[in-house]
Amino acid sequence: MSSGRVAKLKPEEIRALVQKLNIRAEWLVTGDGPMFRSDGEQELERRLGAVAGATEKAQMDGLSADEQARVQMLLTGLEIGNADLVRQALNVLSADEQQLIENYRQSAPEGKKALRSTASVFAKSGGKMSNKGSIIDNGGDTSFSVSGNGNTVAGRNFIKK
């Protein structure tokens, strides 16, 4: 190092040495501090590289900002081996959730409207029901009762013929 040779390295050469040999750039340039990067520093660099690479790959024409964010999250999760991040990117639904969506898609417009209203009431009430089939809102302002047979709910027929 005292020969001054290090000072003549190009930035890309320094980056290559830092990455391949796990040498700290500060040490390579100044000779100060520890020579090798810690495991934590290496892992941080790996993760930051994964995020940067995924972000670059996700910048595709024709994808919305939300879609680009999901692609970036998926690629990052795959690269760093984080299953929770992959699941979040895929927005994986349970079998019950998938069935609810399928039932909604197969419903007539009035049925879809009733399902949206019911879901809204459930969400506001925390989904708590009494043993009589009513949705209970502990706040006291939302009460909902469903009764009827077959395709008729609360006196309305939700299947059009």
Short mmCIF file of N, CA and C in Angstrom, two decimals:
data_model
loop_
_atom_site.label_atom_id
_atom_site.label_comp_id
_atom_site.label_asym_id
_atom_site.label_seq_id
_atom_site.Cartn_x
_atom_site.Cartn_y
_atom_site.Cartn_z
N MET A 1 0.80 -1.20 0.00
CA MET A 1 0.00 0.00 0.00
C MET A 1 0.85 1.26 0.00
N SER A 2 1.97 1.19 0.59
CA SER A 2 2.80 2.39 0.65
C SER A 2 3.33 2.78 -0.72
N SER A 3 3.20 1.90 -1.70
CA SER A 3 3.68 2.23 -3.04
C SER A 3 2.77 3.22 -3.75
N GLY A 4 1.56 3.42 -3.20
CA GLY A 4 0.62 4.33 -3.84
C GLY A 4 -0.20 3.68 -4.92
N ARG A 5 -0.04 2.40 -5.12
CA ARG A 5 -0.76 1.68 -6.18
C ARG A 5 -2.26 1.71 -5.96
N VAL A 6 -2.71 1.62 -4.73
CA VAL A 6 -4.14 1.61 -4.44
C VAL A 6 -4.80 2.90 -4.90
N ALA A 7 -4.10 4.00 -4.76
CA ALA A 7 -4.66 5.29 -5.16
C ALA A 7 -4.92 5.33 -6.66
N LYS A 8 -4.32 4.45 -7.43
CA LYS A 8 -4.50 4.46 -8.87
C LYS A 8 -5.62 3.53 -9.33
N LEU A 9 -6.26 2.83 -8.39
CA LEU A 9 -7.37 1.94 -8.77
C LEU A 9 -8.57 2.77 -9.19
N LYS A 10 -9.26 2.28 -10.19
CA LYS A 10 -10.48 2.92 -10.64
C LYS A 10 -11.61 2.54 -9.67
N PRO A 11 -12.65 3.38 -9.59
CA PRO A 11 -13.77 3.07 -8.67
C PRO A 11 -14.37 1.68 -8.91
N GLU A 12 -14.52 1.27 -10.16
CA GLU A 12 -15.11 -0.06 -10.43
C GLU A 12 -14.18 -1.18 -9.96
N GLU A 13 -12.85 -0.94 -10.00
CA GLU A 13 -11.89 -1.92 -9.50
C GLU A 13 -11.98 -2.03 -7.97
N ILE A 14 -12.14 -0.90 -7.33
CA ILE A 14 -12.30 -0.91 -5.87
C ILE A 14 -13.58 -1.66 -5.50
N ARG A 15 -14.68 -1.39 -6.21
CA ARG A 15 -15.95 -2.08 -5.94
C ARG A 15 -15.79 -3.58 -6.11
N ALA A 16 -15.10 -4.01 -7.16
CA ALA A 16 -14.89 -5.44 -7.40
C ALA A 16 -14.11 -6.08 -6.27
N LEU A 17 -13.06 -5.42 -5.81
CA LEU A 17 -12.27 -5.96 -4.69
C LEU A 17 -13.11 -6.02 -3.42
N VAL A 18 -13.86 -4.98 -3.17
CA VAL A 18 -14.70 -4.92 -1.98
C VAL A 18 -15.70 -6.08 -2.00
N GLN A 19 -16.35 -6.30 -3.13
CA GLN A 19 -17.38 -7.33 -3.22
C GLN A 19 -16.80 -8.74 -3.23
N LYS A 20 -15.76 -8.98 -4.00
CA LYS A 20 -15.23 -10.34 -4.15
C LYS A 20 -14.41 -10.79 -2.95
N LEU A 21 -13.68 -9.87 -2.34
CA LEU A 21 -12.79 -10.23 -1.24
C LEU A 21 -13.35 -9.84 0.13
N ASN A 22 -14.53 -9.19 0.13
CA ASN A 22 -15.16 -8.72 1.37
C ASN A 22 -14.25 -7.78 2.16
N ILE A 23 -13.48 -6.98 1.44
CA ILE A 23 -12.60 -6.00 2.05
C ILE A 23 -13.37 -4.70 2.19
N ARG A 24 -13.17 -4.02 3.29
CA ARG A 24 -13.83 -2.74 3.52
C ARG A 24 -13.18 -1.68 2.63
N ALA A 25 -14.00 -0.91 1.95
CA ALA A 25 -13.50 0.12 1.03
C ALA A 25 -12.65 1.14 1.77
N GLU A 26 -13.06 1.50 2.99
CA GLU A 26 -12.30 2.49 3.75
C GLU A 26 -10.87 1.99 4.00
N TRP A 27 -10.74 0.71 4.34
CA TRP A 27 -9.41 0.13 4.59
C TRP A 27 -8.59 0.13 3.30
N LEU A 28 -9.25 -0.23 2.20
CA LEU A 28 -8.55 -0.30 0.93
C LEU A 28 -8.00 1.06 0.50
N VAL A 29 -8.76 2.10 0.76
CA VAL A 29 -8.36 3.45 0.35
C VAL A 29 -7.41 4.09 1.35
N THR A 30 -7.71 3.95 2.66
CA THR A 30 -6.93 4.68 3.66
C THR A 30 -6.00 3.80 4.49
N GLY A 31 -6.30 2.50 4.55
CA GLY A 31 -5.53 1.61 5.41
C GLY A 31 -5.97 1.65 6.86
N ASP A 32 -7.01 2.42 7.15
CA ASP A 32 -7.52 2.55 8.52
C ASP A 32 -8.66 1.58 8.78
N GLY A 33 -8.80 1.19 10.05
CA GLY A 33 -9.91 0.34 10.47
C GLY A 33 -9.71 -1.11 10.08
N PRO A 34 -10.73 -1.92 10.36
CA PRO A 34 -10.64 -3.36 10.05
C PRO A 34 -10.54 -3.58 8.54
N MET A 35 -9.81 -4.61 8.16
CA MET A 35 -9.61 -4.92 6.74
C MET A 35 -10.86 -5.54 6.11
N PHE A 36 -11.50 -6.47 6.82
CA PHE A 36 -12.62 -7.20 6.25
C PHE A 36 -13.96 -6.68 6.77
N ARG A 37 -14.97 -6.79 5.91
CA ARG A 37 -16.32 -6.40 6.29
C ARG A 37 -16.91 -7.47 7.19
N SER A 38 -17.72 -7.06 8.14
CA SER A 38 -18.37 -8.01 9.05
C SER A 38 -19.47 -8.75 8.30
N ASP A 39 -19.93 -9.85 8.89
CA ASP A 39 -21.04 -10.60 8.30
C ASP A 39 -22.27 -9.71 8.15
N GLY A 40 -22.50 -8.86 9.16
CA GLY A 40 -23.65 -7.94 9.10
C GLY A 40 -23.54 -6.96 7.95
N GLU A 41 -22.34 -6.44 7.73
CA GLU A 41 -22.14 -5.51 6.61
C GLU A 41 -22.36 -6.22 5.28
N GLN A 42 -21.87 -7.46 5.18
CA GLN A 42 -22.04 -8.22 3.95
C GLN A 42 -23.52 -8.53 3.69
N GLU A 43 -24.25 -8.89 4.75
CA GLU A 43 -25.67 -9.20 4.61
C GLU A 43 -26.45 -7.95 4.23
N LEU A 44 -26.11 -6.83 4.85
CA LEU A 44 -26.78 -5.58 4.50
C LEU A 44 -26.55 -5.24 3.03
N GLU A 45 -25.32 -5.38 2.57
CA GLU A 45 -25.02 -5.10 1.17
C GLU A 45 -25.79 -6.05 0.25
N ARG A 46 -25.88 -7.31 0.64
CA ARG A 46 -26.62 -8.28 -0.17
C ARG A 46 -28.09 -7.88 -0.27
N ARG A 47 -28.67 -7.50 0.85
CA ARG A 47 -30.08 -7.11 0.85
C ARG A 47 -30.32 -5.82 0.08
N LEU A 48 -29.44 -4.85 0.26
CA LEU A 48 -29.58 -3.60 -0.49
C LEU A 48 -29.42 -3.85 -1.99
N GLY A 49 -28.51 -4.73 -2.35
CA GLY A 49 -28.34 -5.10 -3.76
C GLY A 49 -29.58 -5.78 -4.31
N ALA A 50 -30.20 -6.64 -3.48
CA ALA A 50 -31.43 -7.32 -3.91
C ALA A 50 -32.55 -6.32 -4.14
N VAL A 51 -32.69 -5.35 -3.25
CA VAL A 51 -33.73 -4.32 -3.40
C VAL A 51 -33.46 -3.48 -4.65
N ALA A 52 -32.21 -3.07 -4.84
CA ALA A 52 -31.87 -2.25 -6.01
C ALA A 52 -32.12 -3.02 -7.31
N GLY A 53 -31.70 -4.28 -7.35
CA GLY A 53 -31.91 -5.08 -8.55
C GLY A 53 -33.38 -5.31 -8.84
N ALA A 54 -34.15 -5.60 -7.79
CA ALA A 54 -35.59 -5.84 -7.95
C ALA A 54 -36.30 -4.57 -8.38
N THR A 55 -35.89 -3.44 -7.82
CA THR A 55 -36.51 -2.16 -8.19
C THR A 55 -36.26 -1.85 -9.66
N GLU A 56 -35.05 -2.10 -10.10
CA GLU A 56 -34.72 -1.86 -11.51
C GLU A 56 -35.53 -2.77 -12.43
N LYS A 57 -35.62 -4.05 -12.08
CA LYS A 57 -36.36 -5.00 -12.91
C LYS A 57 -37.86 -4.69 -12.93
N ALA A 58 -38.38 -4.14 -11.83
CA ALA A 58 -39.83 -3.88 -11.74
C ALA A 58 -40.26 -2.67 -12.55
N GLN A 59 -39.34 -1.85 -12.99
CA GLN A 59 -39.67 -0.64 -13.75
C GLN A 59 -40.00 -1.01 -15.19
N MET A 60 -41.17 -1.57 -15.39
CA MET A 60 -41.60 -2.01 -16.71
C MET A 60 -42.72 -1.12 -17.22
N ASP A 61 -42.66 -0.79 -18.49
CA ASP A 61 -43.75 -0.04 -19.11
C ASP A 61 -45.00 -0.91 -19.08
N GLY A 62 -46.12 -0.28 -18.84
CA GLY A 62 -47.39 -0.99 -18.85
C GLY A 62 -47.83 -1.48 -17.48
N LEU A 63 -46.95 -1.40 -16.47
CA LEU A 63 -47.35 -1.79 -15.12
C LEU A 63 -47.68 -0.53 -14.32
N SER A 64 -48.74 -0.62 -13.52
CA SER A 64 -49.07 0.50 -12.64
C SER A 64 -48.03 0.58 -11.53
N ALA A 65 -48.05 1.67 -10.79
CA ALA A 65 -47.11 1.83 -9.66
C ALA A 65 -47.33 0.73 -8.63
N ASP A 66 -48.59 0.36 -8.39
CA ASP A 66 -48.89 -0.72 -7.44
C ASP A 66 -48.34 -2.05 -7.94
N GLU A 67 -48.52 -2.32 -9.22
CA GLU A 67 -47.99 -3.57 -9.80
C GLU A 67 -46.47 -3.60 -9.75
N GLN A 68 -45.84 -2.47 -10.02
CA GLN A 68 -44.38 -2.40 -9.94
C GLN A 68 -43.91 -2.65 -8.51
N ALA A 69 -44.62 -2.10 -7.54
CA ALA A 69 -44.26 -2.31 -6.14
C ALA A 69 -44.39 -3.78 -5.76
N ARG A 70 -45.43 -4.44 -6.26
CA ARG A 70 -45.61 -5.88 -5.96
C ARG A 70 -44.52 -6.72 -6.60
N VAL A 71 -44.15 -6.40 -7.84
CA VAL A 71 -43.07 -7.12 -8.53
C VAL A 71 -41.76 -6.93 -7.76
N GLN A 72 -41.50 -5.69 -7.37
CA GLN A 72 -40.28 -5.40 -6.62
C GLN A 72 -40.26 -6.17 -5.30
N MET A 73 -41.38 -6.20 -4.60
CA MET A 73 -41.48 -6.93 -3.33
C MET A 73 -41.27 -8.42 -3.54
N LEU A 74 -41.88 -8.97 -4.59
CA LEU A 74 -41.75 -10.39 -4.89
C LEU A 74 -40.30 -10.75 -5.21
N LEU A 75 -39.67 -9.99 -6.09
CA LEU A 75 -38.28 -10.27 -6.47
C LEU A 75 -37.34 -10.13 -5.29
N THR A 76 -37.54 -9.11 -4.47
CA THR A 76 -36.71 -8.92 -3.29
C THR A 76 -36.89 -10.09 -2.33
N GLY A 77 -38.13 -10.47 -2.07
CA GLY A 77 -38.41 -11.60 -1.18
C GLY A 77 -37.77 -12.89 -1.66
N LEU A 78 -37.84 -13.13 -2.96
CA LEU A 78 -37.22 -14.33 -3.52
C LEU A 78 -35.70 -14.28 -3.38
N GLU A 79 -35.11 -13.12 -3.65
CA GLU A 79 -33.65 -12.99 -3.61
C GLU A 79 -33.10 -13.16 -2.20
N ILE A 80 -33.78 -12.60 -1.21
CA ILE A 80 -33.25 -12.68 0.16
C ILE A 80 -33.83 -13.86 0.94
N GLY A 81 -34.73 -14.63 0.31
CA GLY A 81 -35.29 -15.80 0.96
C GLY A 81 -36.28 -15.47 2.06
N ASN A 82 -37.10 -14.46 1.86
CA ASN A 82 -38.08 -14.03 2.86
C ASN A 82 -39.48 -14.42 2.39
N ALA A 83 -40.00 -15.54 2.92
CA ALA A 83 -41.30 -16.06 2.49
C ALA A 83 -42.44 -15.11 2.83
N ASP A 84 -42.35 -14.40 3.95
CA ASP A 84 -43.41 -13.46 4.31
C ASP A 84 -43.52 -12.33 3.29
N LEU A 85 -42.39 -11.86 2.81
CA LEU A 85 -42.39 -10.81 1.79
C LEU A 85 -42.98 -11.33 0.48
N VAL A 86 -42.67 -12.57 0.13
CA VAL A 86 -43.22 -13.18 -1.08
C VAL A 86 -44.74 -13.32 -0.94
N ARG A 87 -45.20 -13.81 0.22
CA ARG A 87 -46.65 -13.95 0.45
C ARG A 87 -47.35 -12.61 0.36
N GLN A 88 -46.74 -11.59 0.96
CA GLN A 88 -47.33 -10.26 0.93
C GLN A 88 -47.42 -9.75 -0.51
N ALA A 89 -46.39 -9.99 -1.30
CA ALA A 89 -46.39 -9.54 -2.70
C ALA A 89 -47.45 -10.27 -3.50
N LEU A 90 -47.61 -11.56 -3.22
CA LEU A 90 -48.60 -12.35 -3.94
C LEU A 90 -50.01 -12.13 -3.41
N ASN A 91 -50.08 -11.55 -2.20
CA ASN A 91 -51.37 -11.34 -1.56
C ASN A 91 -52.17 -12.64 -1.56
N VAL A 92 -51.55 -13.69 -1.06
CA VAL A 92 -52.12 -15.03 -1.07
C VAL A 92 -53.39 -15.07 -0.23
N LEU A 93 -54.44 -15.57 -0.82
CA LEU A 93 -55.73 -15.69 -0.14
C LEU A 93 -55.90 -17.10 0.41
N SER A 94 -56.59 -17.20 1.54
CA SER A 94 -56.92 -18.51 2.08
C SER A 94 -58.00 -19.15 1.19
N ALA A 95 -58.26 -20.42 1.40
CA ALA A 95 -59.29 -21.12 0.62
C ALA A 95 -60.66 -20.47 0.85
N ASP A 96 -60.96 -20.08 2.09
CA ASP A 96 -62.23 -19.42 2.39
C ASP A 96 -62.35 -18.08 1.66
N GLU A 97 -61.25 -17.31 1.65
CA GLU A 97 -61.27 -16.02 0.96
C GLU A 97 -61.47 -16.21 -0.54
N GLN A 98 -60.81 -17.21 -1.10
CA GLN A 98 -60.96 -17.49 -2.53
C GLN A 98 -62.40 -17.88 -2.84
N GLN A 99 -63.02 -18.68 -1.96
CA GLN A 99 -64.41 -19.10 -2.17
C GLN A 99 -65.36 -17.91 -2.08
N LEU A 100 -65.12 -17.01 -1.15
CA LEU A 100 -65.96 -15.82 -1.04
C LEU A 100 -65.88 -14.97 -2.31
N ILE A 101 -64.70 -14.81 -2.82
CA ILE A 101 -64.53 -14.04 -4.06
C ILE A 101 -65.23 -14.73 -5.22
N GLU A 102 -65.08 -16.04 -5.32
CA GLU A 102 -65.74 -16.78 -6.40
C GLU A 102 -67.26 -16.67 -6.28
N ASN A 103 -67.80 -16.77 -5.07
CA ASN A 103 -69.24 -16.61 -4.87
C ASN A 103 -69.69 -15.21 -5.28
N TYR A 104 -68.91 -14.20 -4.94
CA TYR A 104 -69.23 -12.84 -5.31
C TYR A 104 -69.26 -12.71 -6.83
N ARG A 105 -68.27 -13.24 -7.50
CA ARG A 105 -68.19 -13.14 -8.96
C ARG A 105 -69.37 -13.82 -9.65
N GLN A 106 -69.89 -14.87 -9.05
CA GLN A 106 -71.00 -15.61 -9.66
C GLN A 106 -72.37 -15.03 -9.31
N SER A 107 -72.40 -14.05 -8.43
CA SER A 107 -73.66 -13.46 -7.99
C SER A 107 -74.22 -12.47 -9.01
N ALA A 108 -75.54 -12.33 -8.99
CA ALA A 108 -76.22 -11.31 -9.79
C ALA A 108 -75.89 -9.94 -9.19
N PRO A 109 -76.10 -8.84 -9.92
CA PRO A 109 -75.78 -7.50 -9.39
C PRO A 109 -76.39 -7.21 -8.02
N GLU A 110 -77.65 -7.63 -7.81
CA GLU A 110 -78.28 -7.38 -6.50
C GLU A 110 -77.58 -8.18 -5.40
N GLY A 111 -77.17 -9.39 -5.74
CA GLY A 111 -76.45 -10.21 -4.77
C GLY A 111 -75.11 -9.61 -4.42
N LYS A 112 -74.42 -9.07 -5.43
CA LYS A 112 -73.14 -8.42 -5.18
C LYS A 112 -73.33 -7.22 -4.26
N LYS A 113 -74.40 -6.45 -4.51
CA LYS A 113 -74.68 -5.29 -3.67
C LYS A 113 -74.94 -5.72 -2.23
N ALA A 114 -75.74 -6.79 -2.07
CA ALA A 114 -76.04 -7.30 -0.72
C ALA A 114 -74.78 -7.82 -0.04
N LEU A 115 -73.90 -8.49 -0.79
CA LEU A 115 -72.65 -8.99 -0.20
C LEU A 115 -71.75 -7.84 0.24
N ARG A 116 -71.68 -6.79 -0.59
CA ARG A 116 -70.86 -5.63 -0.21
C ARG A 116 -71.41 -4.97 1.05
N SER A 117 -72.73 -4.82 1.12
CA SER A 117 -73.35 -4.21 2.30
C SER A 117 -73.11 -5.05 3.54
N THR A 118 -73.29 -6.36 3.40
CA THR A 118 -73.08 -7.27 4.52
C THR A 118 -71.63 -7.23 4.98
N ALA A 119 -70.71 -7.23 4.03
CA ALA A 119 -69.29 -7.19 4.38
C ALA A 119 -68.96 -5.88 5.09
N SER A 120 -69.55 -4.78 4.65
CA SER A 120 -69.32 -3.49 5.28
C SER A 120 -69.81 -3.50 6.72
N VAL A 121 -70.99 -4.07 6.94
CA VAL A 121 -71.53 -4.14 8.30
C VAL A 121 -70.66 -5.03 9.17
N PHE A 122 -70.24 -6.17 8.63
CA PHE A 122 -69.34 -7.06 9.38
C PHE A 122 -68.05 -6.34 9.76
N ALA A 123 -67.48 -5.61 8.83
CA ALA A 123 -66.22 -4.92 9.09
C ALA A 123 -66.40 -3.88 10.20
N LYS A 124 -67.51 -3.15 10.16
CA LYS A 124 -67.76 -2.12 11.17
C LYS A 124 -68.02 -2.73 12.54
N SER A 125 -68.62 -3.92 12.57
CA SER A 125 -68.96 -4.56 13.85
C SER A 125 -67.85 -5.45 14.38
N GLY A 126 -66.79 -5.57 13.62
CA GLY A 126 -65.73 -6.49 14.04
C GLY A 126 -66.11 -7.93 13.76
N GLY A 127 -67.18 -8.15 13.02
CA GLY A 127 -67.59 -9.49 12.62
C GLY A 127 -68.23 -10.30 13.72
N LYS A 128 -68.67 -9.65 14.80
CA LYS A 128 -69.26 -10.38 15.92
C LYS A 128 -70.74 -10.63 15.64
N MET A 129 -71.17 -11.86 15.87
CA MET A 129 -72.57 -12.23 15.64
C MET A 129 -73.17 -12.81 16.91
N SER A 130 -74.45 -12.58 17.11
CA SER A 130 -75.14 -13.25 18.21
C SER A 130 -75.51 -14.65 17.77
N ASN A 131 -76.00 -15.46 18.68
CA ASN A 131 -76.38 -16.83 18.30
C ASN A 131 -77.67 -16.86 17.51
N LYS A 132 -78.33 -15.73 17.28
CA LYS A 132 -79.55 -15.67 16.48
C LYS A 132 -79.27 -15.23 15.05
N GLY A 133 -78.01 -15.02 14.71
CA GLY A 133 -77.66 -14.66 13.34
C GLY A 133 -77.58 -13.17 13.10
N SER A 134 -77.68 -12.38 14.15
CA SER A 134 -77.57 -10.94 13.98
C SER A 134 -76.13 -10.51 14.18
N ILE A 135 -75.74 -9.51 13.45
CA ILE A 135 -74.41 -8.95 13.63
C ILE A 135 -74.52 -7.89 14.72
N ILE A 136 -73.65 -7.99 15.69
CA ILE A 136 -73.70 -7.10 16.83
C ILE A 136 -72.58 -6.07 16.71
N ASP A 137 -72.92 -4.81 16.90
CA ASP A 137 -71.91 -3.76 16.94
C ASP A 137 -71.83 -3.27 18.37
N ASN A 138 -70.68 -3.43 18.99
CA ASN A 138 -70.54 -2.99 20.37
C ASN A 138 -70.70 -1.49 20.52
N GLY A 139 -70.53 -0.74 19.42
CA GLY A 139 -70.73 0.70 19.47
C GLY A 139 -72.20 1.07 19.55
N GLY A 140 -73.08 0.15 19.21
CA GLY A 140 -74.51 0.35 19.36
C GLY A 140 -75.21 0.91 18.15
N ASP A 141 -74.50 1.35 17.10
CA ASP A 141 -75.20 1.98 15.99
C ASP A 141 -75.33 1.09 14.77
N THR A 142 -74.80 -0.14 14.80
CA THR A 142 -74.91 -1.03 13.64
C THR A 142 -75.48 -2.35 14.10
N SER A 143 -76.67 -2.66 13.61
CA SER A 143 -77.28 -3.95 13.88
C SER A 143 -77.83 -4.48 12.58
N PHE A 144 -77.65 -5.76 12.36
CA PHE A 144 -78.00 -6.33 11.07
C PHE A 144 -78.55 -7.71 11.32
N SER A 145 -79.67 -8.03 10.74
CA SER A 145 -80.26 -9.34 10.91
C SER A 145 -80.58 -9.92 9.54
N VAL A 146 -80.25 -11.19 9.35
CA VAL A 146 -80.52 -11.86 8.09
C VAL A 146 -81.48 -12.99 8.35
N SER A 147 -82.56 -13.04 7.57
CA SER A 147 -83.49 -14.15 7.68
C SER A 147 -84.02 -14.46 6.29
N GLY A 148 -84.53 -15.64 6.12
CA GLY A 148 -85.08 -16.00 4.83
C GLY A 148 -84.71 -17.41 4.44
N ASN A 149 -85.27 -17.86 3.33
CA ASN A 149 -85.01 -19.21 2.85
C ASN A 149 -84.46 -19.17 1.43
N GLY A 150 -83.58 -20.09 1.13
CA GLY A 150 -83.07 -20.20 -0.24
C GLY A 150 -82.39 -18.93 -0.68
N ASN A 151 -82.88 -18.36 -1.78
CA ASN A 151 -82.27 -17.17 -2.36
C ASN A 151 -82.95 -15.89 -1.90
N THR A 152 -83.87 -16.00 -0.95
CA THR A 152 -84.58 -14.83 -0.44
C THR A 152 -83.98 -14.44 0.90
N VAL A 153 -83.53 -13.23 1.01
CA VAL A 153 -82.96 -12.74 2.26
C VAL A 153 -83.72 -11.47 2.63
N ALA A 154 -84.22 -11.44 3.87
CA ALA A 154 -84.95 -10.28 4.38
C ALA A 154 -86.04 -9.84 3.41
N GLY A 155 -86.73 -10.82 2.84
CA GLY A 155 -87.87 -10.53 1.97
C GLY A 155 -87.51 -10.20 0.54
N ARG A 156 -86.22 -10.22 0.18
CA ARG A 156 -85.82 -9.89 -1.20
C ARG A 156 -85.26 -11.13 -1.87
N ASN A 157 -85.63 -11.33 -3.12
CA ASN A 157 -85.11 -12.44 -3.90
C ASN A 157 -83.88 -11.95 -4.64
N PHE A 158 -82.73 -12.59 -4.38
CA PHE A 158 -81.47 -12.13 -4.97
C PHE A 158 -81.05 -12.91 -6.21
N ILE A 159 -81.91 -13.75 -6.72
CA ILE A 159 -81.60 -14.47 -7.95
C ILE A 159 -82.59 -14.01 -9.01
N LYS A 160 -82.10 -13.42 -10.09
CA LYS A 160 -82.97 -13.00 -11.18
C LYS A 160 -83.12 -14.13 -12.17
N LYS A 161 -84.28 -14.28 -12.70
CA LYS A 161 -84.53 -15.32 -13.70
C LYS A 161 -84.78 -14.69 -15.03
#
